[in-house]
XYZ file of C-alpha atoms in Angstrom:
254
model
C 48.950 0.774 15.037
C 45.468 1.710 16.707
C 42.519 -0.737 16.251
C 39.955 1.715 16.603
C 40.954 4.792 14.556
C 39.391 8.621 15.208
C 39.021 11.384 12.099
C 37.452 14.318 11.935
C 36.747 16.204 8.781
C 34.417 19.433 9.581
C 31.660 17.845 11.521
C 31.816 14.695 10.693
C 33.520 11.827 13.124
C 34.470 9.291 11.007
C 35.151 6.344 13.518
C 37.016 3.345 11.158
C 38.248 -0.507 12.409
C 41.698 -1.119 11.850
C 41.661 -4.749 11.717
C 42.120 -4.800 7.886
C 43.996 -8.613 8.271
C 40.801 -10.280 9.926
C 38.958 -8.100 8.245
C 38.303 -6.142 10.684
C 36.538 -8.829 12.975
C 36.267 -6.977 16.793
C 38.152 -8.330 19.868
C 38.000 -6.855 23.415
C 40.160 -4.579 23.356
C 38.001 -2.981 19.573
C 34.880 -3.141 21.724
C 36.401 -0.710 24.133
C 38.021 1.756 22.094
C 34.970 1.733 19.042
C 33.075 2.498 22.009
C 34.674 5.070 24.030
C 35.382 6.661 20.504
C 31.397 6.484 20.113
C 30.865 8.407 24.053
C 33.499 10.727 23.138
C 31.741 12.017 19.686
C 27.884 11.818 21.257
C 29.664 14.745 24.441
C 31.508 16.774 21.482
C 28.932 19.485 20.468
C 30.625 20.917 17.760
C 30.650 17.045 15.482
C 26.824 16.673 14.852
C 27.701 13.458 12.281
C 30.021 10.327 12.907
C 30.282 7.103 9.923
C 31.090 4.156 10.634
C 34.081 2.077 8.745
C 35.776 0.216 7.929
C 40.143 -0.725 6.898
C 41.000 -1.983 3.695
C 38.045 -2.473 1.948
C 36.134 -4.946 4.255
C 32.717 -3.728 6.558
C 33.489 -5.729 9.828
C 33.826 -9.471 9.604
C 32.007 -9.593 13.162
C 33.426 -11.134 16.132
C 36.941 -12.459 16.514
C 36.552 -15.838 16.811
C 40.139 -16.524 16.183
C 40.601 -14.819 19.991
C 37.355 -15.816 21.440
C 38.685 -19.942 20.886
C 42.098 -19.160 22.842
C 40.492 -16.627 24.991
C 36.262 -16.323 25.307
C 35.691 -12.555 26.269
C 33.787 -11.849 29.584
C 30.201 -11.953 28.502
C 27.624 -10.172 31.182
C 23.718 -9.780 29.535
C 23.574 -6.903 31.444
C 26.411 -5.187 30.104
C 27.933 -3.758 27.512
C 27.842 -5.111 23.832
C 30.495 -7.189 22.387
C 30.781 -5.548 19.616
C 31.429 -1.916 21.148
C 28.163 0.722 20.920
C 25.493 -1.823 20.613
C 23.583 -0.959 23.055
C 24.390 2.538 23.298
C 21.483 5.109 22.261
C 23.557 7.982 21.296
C 21.871 11.454 21.113
C 22.862 12.406 17.331
C 23.365 10.256 14.216
C 25.688 7.547 12.179
C 26.213 6.091 9.346
C 26.920 3.195 8.459
C 30.297 3.350 5.141
C 29.306 -0.919 3.954
C 32.442 -2.003 2.103
C 32.866 -6.095 1.589
C 32.340 -7.961 4.185
C 29.234 -6.547 6.647
C 28.253 -10.291 8.244
C 27.637 -11.440 11.858
C 28.826 -8.875 14.725
C 29.041 -6.539 11.301
C 25.684 -6.512 9.968
C 24.782 -6.040 14.081
C 26.505 -2.634 14.266
C 25.505 -1.702 10.505
C 22.116 -2.245 11.821
C 23.350 -0.300 15.271
C 23.883 2.855 13.206
C 21.393 5.041 11.540
C 21.986 5.255 7.971
C 23.855 2.261 5.622
C 25.187 3.348 2.623
C 26.910 -0.261 0.552
C 29.179 0.127 -1.594
C 28.814 -2.291 -5.139
C 30.318 -4.806 -3.315
C 28.673 -4.872 0.122
C 27.473 -8.333 1.784
C 25.219 -8.917 4.837
C 24.779 -12.003 6.745
C 24.220 -13.927 9.819
C 27.345 -15.674 8.893
C 27.937 -16.784 12.435
C 23.891 -18.863 12.006
C 26.911 -21.921 11.124
C 29.117 -22.084 13.636
C 26.119 -21.403 16.382
C 26.926 -18.294 17.468
C 24.229 -16.296 18.514
C 23.246 -12.862 17.553
C 23.826 -10.776 20.917
C 23.873 -7.579 19.802
C 20.435 -6.950 18.230
C 20.456 -7.950 15.236
C 17.495 -9.887 16.004
C 15.992 -6.895 17.862
C 16.944 -4.086 14.215
C 16.966 -5.998 11.206
C 12.757 -6.476 11.879
C 11.935 -3.465 12.495
C 14.094 -2.063 9.543
C 13.705 -5.306 6.903
C 10.273 -6.744 8.233
C 9.575 -10.402 9.979
C 9.613 -11.603 7.163
C 12.862 -10.823 5.754
C 14.887 -10.437 8.421
C 13.619 -14.015 9.700
C 15.044 -15.330 5.635
C 18.497 -13.410 6.490
C 18.407 -14.917 10.424
C 17.604 -18.604 10.092
C 18.834 -18.761 6.771
C 22.649 -16.878 6.983
C 22.900 -17.012 3.490
C 24.928 -13.683 1.534
C 22.639 -10.562 0.268
C 24.070 -8.449 -1.535
C 24.042 -4.529 -2.069
C 21.742 -4.658 -4.646
C 19.209 -6.467 -3.073
C 20.307 -4.697 0.427
C 18.822 -1.280 -0.723
C 16.050 -3.495 -2.437
C 14.594 -4.410 1.065
C 16.096 -1.445 2.866
C 18.796 -2.387 4.674
C 20.742 -0.301 2.473
C 19.511 2.911 2.087
C 21.839 4.198 -0.637
C 24.266 3.209 -2.495
C 27.993 3.640 -3.915
C 30.363 2.451 -6.489
C 33.056 -0.293 -5.231
C 35.291 2.051 -3.248
C 32.701 4.949 -2.472
C 31.242 4.095 0.154
C 32.749 6.696 3.021
C 32.038 10.048 -0.005
C 29.163 8.624 0.204
C 28.145 8.491 3.191
C 30.278 12.325 4.252
C 27.889 13.806 1.269
C 24.617 12.645 3.833
C 26.515 13.574 6.646
C 27.472 16.874 5.561
C 23.817 17.052 4.303
C 22.418 15.987 7.599
C 24.661 17.990 9.995
C 23.187 21.615 7.654
C 19.974 20.616 9.113
C 18.907 22.889 12.034
C 20.102 19.567 15.080
C 18.003 20.007 18.119
C 14.951 19.432 15.491
C 16.558 17.182 13.763
C 17.114 14.778 17.055
C 14.420 15.303 18.923
C 12.310 13.613 15.565
C 15.229 10.743 15.402
C 14.868 9.993 19.190
C 11.112 9.653 19.159
C 11.554 7.068 16.142
C 13.144 5.325 18.316
C 11.575 5.823 21.314
C 8.134 5.621 19.965
C 8.573 1.441 20.141
C 8.731 1.448 23.745
C 4.760 2.901 23.584
C 1.394 2.602 23.058
C 0.459 5.116 19.895
C -1.020 7.563 21.899
C 2.181 7.736 24.254
C 4.185 7.558 21.390
C 1.947 10.639 19.660
C 2.211 12.549 23.281
C 5.919 12.125 23.381
C 6.181 12.602 19.598
C 4.647 16.199 20.762
C 6.477 16.686 24.122
C 10.021 16.465 22.491
C 9.002 18.566 19.285
C 7.695 21.951 21.607
C 11.715 22.692 22.650
C 12.833 22.835 18.813
C 9.905 24.292 17.581
C 10.574 27.437 19.732
C 13.745 27.751 18.890
C 14.062 26.860 15.465
C 10.773 26.461 14.098
C 9.261 29.243 14.355
C 12.423 30.551 12.684
C 12.536 28.187 9.847
C 8.602 29.318 8.799
C 9.563 32.964 8.725
C 12.486 31.521 6.486
C 10.019 30.232 4.350
C 7.160 32.594 4.172
C 9.859 35.097 2.960
C 10.851 32.825 -0.088
C 13.424 30.056 1.199
C 13.048 26.269 0.035
C 10.687 27.228 -2.431
C 10.095 24.228 -5.736
C 11.611 21.392 -2.412
C 15.057 23.317 -2.683
C 17.222 22.448 0.858
C 20.016 25.095 -0.235
C 17.886 28.081 1.566
């Protein structure tokens, strides 16, 4: 059985870490499979949204320290992320469907995703703090950008567990779901995102990521440049639909 499963449901690609016996901890082979799966998703014209999840009631417990203790993986600071896709910036959105533990490198995988759906039993945390393993897959960069510096340092310095309710309150999770329901909620969210004009959505998404690299003036200019194509290709037609009566009272179904 493959350590990573890939499934298509309509316009959504579901990528599942399939190592339940290790709480979906990632080893070198799994990392390679995750990178390949998301590269294929990004290149697939018919796939609009991806979901990353884990098998057997856990999201991901981080890097597999059992494999490190017996066979340390090759690591290059300028190479790919040890957890897989964490140093990739895709052109399309990814949603994390989190059941159980998303800790250490598993937290970093969840942070790499655009949105996070947390089941009631979800637990986030920098659990690698106790083992002297640093965050090298984006944790020290993405966590402060998502929850703010103070909250991020509370998690990074203490390594404490953060349950689903707190994760939702601080913005670490975007949606809540009952235990066992994270994937279903992520699928509903993916279907909504896939229904929108894609060129516009992707341009806005990319601008939100790229603006961190620029000062305000440069970021605003880049936003305008990225928006020109979607405005002409999709925005004018959308404005005509609105003028014709669609979307009244905030409706999204017309």
